Short mmCIF file of C-alpha atoms and ligand atoms in Angstrom, two decimals:
data_model
loop_
_atom_site.label_atom_id
_atom_site.label_comp_id
_atom_site.label_asym_id
_atom_site.label_seq_id
_atom_site.Cartn_x
_atom_site.Cartn_y
_atom_site.Cartn_z
CA UNK A 152 -47.66 3.62 30.15
CA UNK A 153 -50.50 5.38 32.03
CA UNK A 154 -49.21 7.08 35.21
CA UNK A 155 -45.58 6.58 34.23
CA UNK A 156 -43.63 9.79 34.83
CA UNK A 157 -40.95 10.40 32.21
CA UNK A 158 -38.36 13.10 32.80
CA UNK A 159 -36.33 14.21 29.79
CA UNK A 160 -33.30 16.45 30.08
CA UNK A 161 -32.78 18.44 26.91
CA UNK A 162 -35.15 19.40 24.11
CA UNK A 163 -32.91 18.68 21.15
CA UNK A 164 -34.07 16.29 18.47
CA UNK A 165 -33.39 13.25 20.70
CA UNK A 166 -35.35 14.58 23.67
CA UNK A 167 -38.23 15.68 21.48
CA UNK A 168 -38.62 12.30 19.74
CA UNK A 169 -38.53 10.51 23.10
CA UNK A 170 -41.09 12.96 24.52
CA UNK A 171 -43.45 12.50 21.58
CA UNK A 172 -43.21 8.70 21.74
CA UNK A 173 -43.75 8.41 25.48
CA UNK A 174 -46.55 10.99 25.54
CA UNK A 175 -48.36 9.20 22.70
CA UNK A 176 -48.02 5.95 24.64
CA UNK A 177 -49.84 7.57 27.58
CA UNK A 178 -46.93 8.58 29.85
CA UNK A 179 -46.69 12.01 31.48
CA UNK A 180 -43.60 13.77 30.17
CA UNK A 181 -41.68 16.69 31.63
CA UNK A 182 -38.82 18.20 29.59
CA UNK A 183 -36.17 20.34 31.25
CA UNK A 184 -34.29 22.62 28.85
CA UNK A 185 -31.42 24.92 29.74
CA UNK A 186 -31.71 27.18 26.69
CA UNK A 187 -34.54 29.62 26.04
CA UNK A 188 -35.78 27.61 23.07
CA UNK A 189 -36.49 24.04 21.98
CA UNK A 190 -34.74 22.15 19.18
CA UNK A 191 -31.14 22.11 20.40
CA UNK A 192 -28.71 22.84 17.58
CA UNK A 193 -31.44 22.13 14.98
CA UNK A 194 -33.30 25.26 16.09
CA UNK A 195 -34.29 27.68 13.34
CA UNK A 196 -36.29 30.92 13.22
CA UNK A 197 -37.96 32.98 10.52
CA UNK A 198 -36.27 36.36 10.02
CA UNK A 199 -37.97 39.60 8.90
CA UNK A 200 -37.68 38.51 5.25
CA UNK A 201 -39.41 35.17 5.81
CA UNK A 202 -36.11 33.31 5.59
CA UNK A 203 -35.64 30.31 7.90
CA UNK A 204 -32.24 30.85 9.51
CA UNK A 205 -30.52 27.86 11.15
CA UNK A 206 -29.06 29.52 14.22
CA UNK A 207 -26.53 26.74 14.87
CA UNK A 208 -25.43 26.08 11.29
CA UNK A 209 -26.95 24.32 8.28
CA UNK A 210 -29.18 21.29 8.89
CA UNK A 211 -30.46 19.05 6.11
CA UNK A 212 -32.51 15.92 6.75
CA UNK A 213 -31.06 13.03 4.78
CA UNK A 214 -31.62 9.39 5.55
CA UNK A 215 -31.79 5.87 4.24
CA UNK A 216 -34.11 4.91 7.12
CA UNK A 217 -37.63 4.90 5.77
CA UNK A 218 -38.83 4.58 9.36
CA UNK A 219 -37.20 7.91 10.27
CA UNK A 220 -38.56 9.69 7.20
CA UNK A 221 -42.07 8.35 7.77
CA UNK A 222 -41.94 9.28 11.43
CA UNK A 223 -40.89 12.91 10.82
CA UNK A 224 -43.36 13.17 7.91
CA UNK A 225 -46.17 12.87 10.46
CA UNK A 226 -45.19 16.33 11.74
CA UNK A 227 -44.08 18.21 8.66
CA UNK A 228 -44.43 18.57 4.90
CA UNK A 229 -41.17 18.65 3.02
CA UNK A 230 -39.35 20.81 0.58
CA UNK A 231 -37.71 18.14 -1.56
CA UNK A 232 -34.34 19.84 -1.42
CA UNK A 233 -31.27 17.95 -2.66
CA UNK A 234 -28.11 19.25 -1.04
CA UNK A 235 -25.37 20.36 -3.42
CA UNK A 236 -22.21 21.92 -2.02
CA UNK A 237 -19.61 23.85 -3.97
CA UNK A 238 -16.02 24.29 -2.86
CA UNK A 239 -14.06 27.42 -3.73
CA UNK A 240 -10.91 25.80 -5.12
CA UNK A 241 -8.24 27.41 -7.29
CA UNK A 242 -10.56 30.37 -7.84
CA UNK A 243 -13.53 28.29 -9.04
CA UNK A 244 -16.73 26.98 -7.50
CA UNK A 245 -16.52 23.21 -7.98
CA UNK A 246 -18.70 20.33 -6.72
CA UNK A 247 -17.93 18.79 -3.31
CA UNK A 248 -17.60 15.85 -2.65
CA UNK A 249 -14.88 15.69 -5.27
CA UNK A 250 -16.35 13.67 -8.15
CA UNK A 251 -15.82 13.18 -11.87
CA UNK A 252 -17.32 16.61 -12.63
CA UNK A 253 -14.89 18.24 -10.21
CA UNK A 254 -12.06 16.31 -11.84
CA UNK A 255 -12.90 17.68 -15.29
CA UNK A 256 -13.27 21.24 -13.96
CA UNK A 257 -9.87 21.29 -12.26
CA UNK A 258 -7.65 19.01 -14.37
CA UNK A 259 -6.51 19.41 -17.99
CA UNK A 260 -8.79 17.26 -20.18
CA UNK A 261 -6.25 14.58 -21.19
CA UNK A 262 -5.14 14.06 -17.61
CA UNK A 263 -8.75 14.00 -16.39
CA UNK A 264 -9.61 11.30 -18.96
CA UNK A 265 -6.68 9.19 -17.89
CA UNK A 266 -7.49 9.51 -14.20
CA UNK A 267 -11.19 8.81 -14.84
CA UNK A 268 -10.31 5.56 -16.66
CA UNK A 269 -8.15 4.48 -13.75
CA UNK A 270 -10.80 5.36 -11.17
CA UNK A 271 -13.41 3.38 -13.10
CA UNK A 272 -11.08 0.42 -13.44
CA UNK A 273 -9.76 0.53 -9.88
CA UNK A 274 -12.96 1.27 -7.97
CA UNK A 275 -15.93 1.16 -10.34
CA UNK A 276 -18.66 3.60 -11.34
CA UNK A 277 -20.67 4.94 -8.43
CA UNK A 278 -18.17 3.94 -5.75
CA UNK A 279 -17.19 6.23 -2.87
CA UNK A 280 -13.60 6.15 -1.65
CA UNK A 281 -12.37 7.94 1.44
CA UNK A 282 -9.43 10.29 0.94
CA UNK A 283 -7.28 8.29 3.36
CA UNK A 284 -8.04 5.13 1.39
CA UNK A 285 -7.29 6.80 -1.93
CA UNK A 286 -3.92 7.96 -0.64
CA UNK A 287 -2.88 4.33 -0.15
CA UNK A 288 -3.06 3.65 -3.89
CA UNK A 289 0.19 2.76 -5.64
CA UNK A 290 -0.82 3.87 -9.12
CA UNK A 291 1.08 7.05 -9.92
CA UNK A 292 -1.84 8.94 -11.49
CA UNK A 293 -4.29 7.99 -8.77
CA UNK A 294 -1.72 8.97 -6.20
CA UNK A 295 -1.39 12.35 -7.91
CA UNK A 296 -5.16 12.73 -7.73
CA UNK A 297 -5.22 11.67 -4.07
CA UNK A 298 -2.53 14.17 -3.12
CA UNK A 299 -4.30 16.92 -5.06
CA UNK A 300 -7.65 16.28 -3.38
CA UNK A 301 -5.97 15.90 0.01
CA UNK A 302 -4.22 19.26 -0.35
CA UNK A 303 -7.01 21.24 -2.01
CA UNK A 304 -10.13 19.86 -0.33
CA UNK A 305 -9.23 18.25 2.99
CA UNK A 306 -6.02 19.50 4.54
CA UNK A 307 -6.75 23.16 5.19
CA UNK A 308 -10.47 22.68 5.77
CA UNK A 309 -9.73 20.05 8.40
CA UNK A 310 -7.05 22.22 10.01
CA UNK A 311 -9.59 25.05 10.29
CA UNK A 312 -12.41 22.77 11.35
CA UNK A 313 -10.56 20.65 13.93
CA UNK A 314 -7.07 22.09 14.37
CA UNK A 315 -5.84 18.67 13.13
CA UNK A 316 -4.61 17.08 9.92
CA UNK A 317 -7.05 14.66 8.24
CA UNK A 318 -4.96 11.62 9.21
CA UNK A 319 -5.07 12.68 12.87
CA UNK A 320 -8.88 12.52 12.91
CA UNK A 321 -11.05 9.49 13.42
CA UNK A 322 -11.34 8.09 9.85
CA UNK A 323 -15.13 8.11 10.10
CA UNK A 324 -15.07 11.93 10.11
CA UNK A 325 -13.28 12.53 6.80
CA UNK A 326 -15.05 9.41 5.48
CA UNK A 327 -18.29 11.42 5.65
CA UNK A 328 -17.13 13.33 2.55
CA UNK A 329 -15.51 10.76 0.23
CA UNK A 330 -14.24 11.02 -3.34
CA UNK A 331 -17.08 9.82 -5.56
CA UNK A 332 -16.51 7.97 -8.84
CA UNK A 333 -19.61 9.34 -10.52
CA UNK A 334 -21.19 12.42 -12.09
CA UNK A 335 -23.60 12.71 -9.19
CA UNK A 336 -22.94 16.12 -7.65
CA UNK A 337 -25.09 15.67 -4.57
CA UNK A 338 -23.57 15.92 -1.10
CA UNK A 339 -25.70 13.05 0.18
CA UNK A 340 -26.88 9.97 -1.67
CA UNK A 341 -29.67 8.98 0.70
CA UNK A 342 -33.06 8.18 -0.85
CA UNK A 343 -34.86 10.59 1.51
CA UNK A 344 -33.72 14.20 1.66
CA UNK A 345 -35.50 17.41 2.50
CA UNK A 346 -36.07 20.49 4.60
CA UNK A 347 -39.18 20.81 6.80
CA UNK A 348 -41.49 23.16 4.87
CA UNK A 349 -42.22 25.40 7.86
CA UNK A 350 -38.84 24.96 9.50
CA UNK A 351 -37.39 22.65 12.15
CA UNK A 352 -38.78 24.57 15.11
CA UNK A 353 -42.35 24.36 13.77
CA UNK A 354 -41.92 20.60 13.20
CA UNK A 355 -40.68 20.19 16.78
CA UNK A 356 -43.55 22.29 18.13
CA UNK A 357 -45.99 19.94 16.44
CA UNK A 358 -44.23 16.94 17.95
CA UNK A 359 -44.49 18.49 21.40
CA UNK A 360 -48.12 19.64 21.04
CA UNK A 361 -49.45 16.83 23.20
CA UNK A 362 -51.44 17.28 26.42
CA UNK A 363 -49.09 14.85 28.19
CA UNK A 364 -46.00 16.99 27.52
CA UNK A 365 -44.82 19.86 29.68
CA UNK A 366 -41.65 21.86 29.08
CA UNK A 367 -39.60 24.07 31.36
CA UNK A 368 -37.24 26.28 29.38
CA UNK A 369 -34.39 28.31 30.90
CA UNK A 370 -33.96 25.62 33.55
CA UNK A 371 -30.70 24.02 34.59
CA UNK A 372 -31.43 20.38 35.44
CA UNK A 373 -28.65 20.24 38.03
CA UNK A 374 -30.17 23.15 39.96
CA UNK A 375 -33.61 21.54 40.19
CA UNK A 376 -33.02 17.80 40.03
CA UNK A 377 -33.89 17.11 43.67
CA UNK A 378 -37.46 18.35 43.21
CA UNK A 379 -38.19 16.28 40.09
CA UNK A 380 -39.84 12.89 40.60
CA UNK A 381 -39.64 10.37 37.77
CA UNK A 382 -40.11 6.72 36.89
CA UNK A 383 -37.87 6.97 33.83
CA UNK A 384 -35.15 9.56 33.24
CA UNK A 385 -33.66 10.25 29.80
CA UNK A 386 -30.63 12.45 29.93
CA UNK A 387 -29.59 13.96 26.59
CA UNK A 388 -27.09 16.54 27.89
CA UNK A 389 -23.29 16.25 28.08
CA UNK A 390 -22.46 12.99 29.84
CA UNK A 391 -19.39 14.42 31.60
CA UNK A 392 -21.49 17.16 33.22
CA UNK A 393 -23.92 14.56 34.61
CA UNK A 394 -21.03 12.88 36.44
CA UNK A 395 -19.53 16.22 37.54
CA UNK A 396 -16.54 15.73 35.25
CA UNK A 397 -15.06 13.11 37.57
CA UNK A 398 -13.13 11.40 34.76
CA UNK A 399 -12.23 14.71 33.08
CA UNK A 400 -13.88 17.03 30.59
CA UNK A 401 -14.85 15.74 27.16
CA UNK A 402 -13.71 18.04 24.36
CA UNK A 403 -15.98 19.52 21.73
CA UNK A 404 -15.10 21.51 18.67
CA UNK A 405 -17.03 24.74 18.86
CA UNK A 406 -18.22 27.06 16.14
CA UNK A 407 -19.10 30.71 15.98
CA UNK A 408 -21.78 31.64 13.46
CA UNK A 409 -21.75 35.20 12.11
CA UNK A 410 -24.89 36.29 10.27
CA UNK A 411 -25.16 39.00 7.63
CA UNK A 412 -28.16 40.20 5.63
CA UNK A 413 -27.77 41.86 2.23
CA UNK A 414 -30.10 43.70 -0.14
CA UNK A 415 -29.41 41.06 -2.75
CA UNK A 416 -31.59 38.37 -4.25
CA UNK A 417 -28.73 35.90 -4.31
CA UNK A 418 -25.36 35.84 -2.59
CA UNK A 419 -23.82 32.60 -3.89
CA UNK A 420 -24.76 29.85 -6.40
CA UNK A 421 -25.91 27.21 -3.87
CA UNK A 422 -26.96 26.98 -0.21
CA UNK A 423 -23.53 25.97 1.07
CA UNK A 424 -20.10 26.94 -0.24
CA UNK A 425 -16.99 25.48 1.42
CA UNK A 426 -13.75 27.45 1.55
CA UNK A 427 -11.05 24.87 2.23
CA UNK A 428 -8.05 27.08 1.44
CA UNK A 429 -9.15 30.71 1.52
CA UNK A 430 -10.11 32.89 4.50
CA UNK A 431 -10.31 31.79 8.13
CA UNK A 432 -13.87 30.46 8.01
CA UNK A 433 -14.86 27.04 6.69
CA UNK A 434 -18.17 27.60 4.93
CA UNK A 435 -20.93 30.06 4.11
CA UNK A 436 -24.60 29.07 4.15
CA UNK A 437 -27.20 31.12 2.27
CA UNK A 438 -30.38 30.00 4.01
CA UNK A 439 -33.01 31.04 1.45
CA UNK A 440 -31.53 28.51 -1.00
CA UNK A 441 -32.82 25.64 1.16
CA UNK A 442 -36.41 26.69 0.62
CA UNK A 443 -36.53 28.62 -2.64
CA UNK A 444 -37.54 31.81 -0.80
CA UNK A 445 -37.72 34.71 -3.33
CA UNK A 446 -37.25 37.73 -1.00
CA UNK A 447 -35.19 40.61 -2.37
CA UNK A 448 -32.91 40.27 0.68
CA UNK A 449 -30.75 37.35 1.66
CA UNK A 450 -29.18 36.15 4.91
CA UNK A 451 -25.92 34.24 5.15
CA UNK A 452 -24.19 32.47 8.06
CA UNK A 453 -20.40 32.28 8.12
CA UNK A 454 -18.81 29.49 10.21
CA UNK A 455 -15.72 29.99 12.30
CA UNK A 456 -14.82 26.74 14.06
CA UNK A 457 -12.48 26.86 17.03
CA UNK A 458 -12.48 27.06 20.79
CA UNK A 459 -15.21 29.70 21.09
CA UNK A 460 -18.89 29.74 20.19
CA UNK A 461 -21.15 26.80 21.01
CA UNK A 462 -20.10 23.11 21.23
CA UNK A 463 -21.02 21.52 17.90
CA UNK A 464 -18.94 18.39 17.28
CA UNK A 465 -17.53 15.75 19.66
CA UNK A 466 -13.75 15.70 19.40
CA UNK A 467 -13.27 12.02 18.67
CA UNK A 468 -9.59 11.48 19.35
CA UNK A 469 -8.15 8.58 21.34
CA UNK A 470 -7.97 10.41 24.64
CA UNK A 471 -11.56 11.64 24.56
CA UNK A 472 -12.84 8.25 23.45
CA UNK A 473 -11.11 6.70 26.46
CA UNK A 474 -12.60 9.27 28.82
CA UNK A 475 -16.01 8.67 27.29
CA UNK A 476 -15.68 4.90 27.87
CA UNK A 477 -15.29 5.53 31.59
CA UNK A 478 -18.44 7.66 31.71
CA UNK A 479 -20.24 5.16 29.52
CA UNK A 480 -19.57 2.33 31.96
CA UNK A 481 -21.06 4.39 34.81
CA UNK A 482 -24.00 5.36 32.63
CA UNK A 483 -24.72 1.72 31.80
CA UNK A 484 -24.83 0.85 35.49
CA UNK A 485 -27.56 3.47 36.01
CA UNK A 486 -29.96 1.66 33.68
CA UNK A 487 -31.13 -0.44 36.60
CA UNK A 488 -32.21 2.85 38.19
CA UNK A 489 -34.14 3.69 35.01
CA UNK A 490 -31.70 6.39 33.91
CA UNK A 491 -30.80 6.36 30.22
CA UNK A 492 -28.22 8.38 28.31
CA UNK A 493 -29.27 9.09 24.74
CA UNK A 494 -28.15 11.41 21.94
CA UNK A 495 -25.13 13.23 20.58
CA UNK A 496 -24.00 14.80 23.86
CA UNK A 497 -24.90 11.91 26.18
CA UNK A 498 -23.37 9.23 23.93
CA UNK A 499 -20.56 11.46 22.63
CA UNK A 500 -21.29 10.41 19.07
CA UNK A 501 -21.21 12.28 15.76
CA UNK A 502 -24.89 11.54 15.17
CA UNK A 503 -26.59 13.07 12.17
CA UNK A 504 -30.21 14.10 12.72
CA UNK A 505 -31.54 10.85 11.26
CA UNK A 506 -29.23 8.76 13.47
CA UNK A 507 -30.48 10.70 16.48
CA UNK A 508 -34.13 10.07 15.55
CA UNK A 509 -33.46 6.38 14.86
CA UNK A 510 -31.63 6.01 18.15
CA UNK A 511 -34.46 7.69 20.10
CA UNK A 512 -37.09 5.51 18.40
CA UNK A 513 -35.05 2.38 19.17
CA UNK A 514 -34.50 3.34 22.81
CA UNK A 515 -38.22 4.06 23.18
CA UNK A 516 -39.12 0.64 21.72
CA UNK A 517 -36.58 -1.10 23.96
CA UNK A 518 -37.65 0.66 27.16
CA UNK A 519 -41.36 0.29 26.48
CA UNK A 520 -40.79 -3.40 25.81
CA UNK A 521 -39.12 -3.82 29.19
CA UNK A 522 -41.67 -1.74 31.16
CA UNK A 523 -44.83 -3.37 29.77
N1 LIG B 279 -14.13 18.05 4.95
C1 LIG B 279 -13.09 18.68 4.31
N2 LIG B 279 -13.38 19.52 3.27
C2 LIG B 279 -14.64 19.78 2.86
C3 LIG B 279 -15.70 19.14 3.51
C4 LIG B 279 -15.41 18.29 4.57
O1 LIG B 279 -11.94 18.49 4.67
O2 LIG B 279 -14.82 20.58 1.90
C5 LIG B 279 -13.81 17.11 6.07
C6 LIG B 279 -13.60 17.87 7.39
O3 LIG B 279 -12.63 17.19 8.15
C7 LIG B 279 -14.98 17.77 8.02
C8 LIG B 279 -15.41 16.36 7.62
O4 LIG B 279 -14.88 16.20 6.28
O5 LIG B 279 -14.93 17.92 9.41
C9 LIG B 279 -16.90 16.11 7.64
O6 LIG B 279 -17.56 17.11 6.90
P1 LIG B 279 -19.15 17.35 6.99
O7 LIG B 279 -19.53 18.32 5.93
O8 LIG B 279 -19.82 16.02 6.99
O9 LIG B 279 -19.30 17.99 8.41
P2 LIG B 279 -20.59 18.69 9.11
O10 LIG B 279 -21.65 18.87 8.08
O11 LIG B 279 -20.97 17.80 10.25
O12 LIG B 279 -20.03 19.99 9.57
#
């Protein structure tokens, strides 16, 4: 890879992994970043109380890819945090995803026992069932459960989050938070979970601390692209912007984060509390709970999804998927010119952080294989 010039647009997690891989393989890497900081939406900063605040909403590394965990572990130590979310439902804080514990907290005991027996018989211990799947059941008690969970956990949260009903969304989105037939209260069941001990930004800085990597922040790629020579170009920005929106604009659901700091040791029982039915926000994150910080102050972030704020989630309805397909076809044809589209914005995919890392590692391996 000596003397190969790699140009990377965007310093989110995808761009950073690509930069680290190519630089370590001997290429010269230049990253162009529009924002005034690295890390994309994973960016965090340490506030005056030593609390790592996730500026663009809560981020937790969770993965079943050992390769991804091992790779990131080269640049950070971990806080072995296991994510537990509570939902404020019928005036109580109850575990989300809805599981057997939630069932016993919200249902009268006899009914809970009956429903538990049917869940165990119908699906089996440890199984995860999406809410849309559960609503197809014909058993009267399971149907009652399904309607209850649909109404109390999914309907209003999804209306706030997306402006849509759960059944109007791509099933993979609500499927991320299934109903779980178990007593396991954790939000994720991946074997590797954690928070970078010194924060995401510090981890990224370590990944980029390579003599072959240069970064230009505050730089709009489209304003400077004619003066940037490259052998390989990796574009991780919005794919529609690259093609000047010629097939139309791809929609994103945005979110506004409002931060508050209190003279309190603790604001809420866990790091993230979801509010499906109350208030006009979706969830509150108390950041110190990710790291066990013991400051006498605490900082929270309240999420207001909608049309304003920053683009956070691709809006995966039929129309946008069709528009994306048109861009994707064009993007594929640019591979012969050594231009690659990678990451959440460039592939218009609901990638989690681990998917983004895996994808970047795979693209690196594929491209290196073809260049050598
Ligand atoms: N969801 C819900 N109620 C909840 C949590 C999630 O209805 O209490 C639905 C909602 O449609 C949401 C989707 O499940 O958009 C995925 O949630 P997740 O927490 O995975 O979203 P993210 O962490 O990416 O914001």
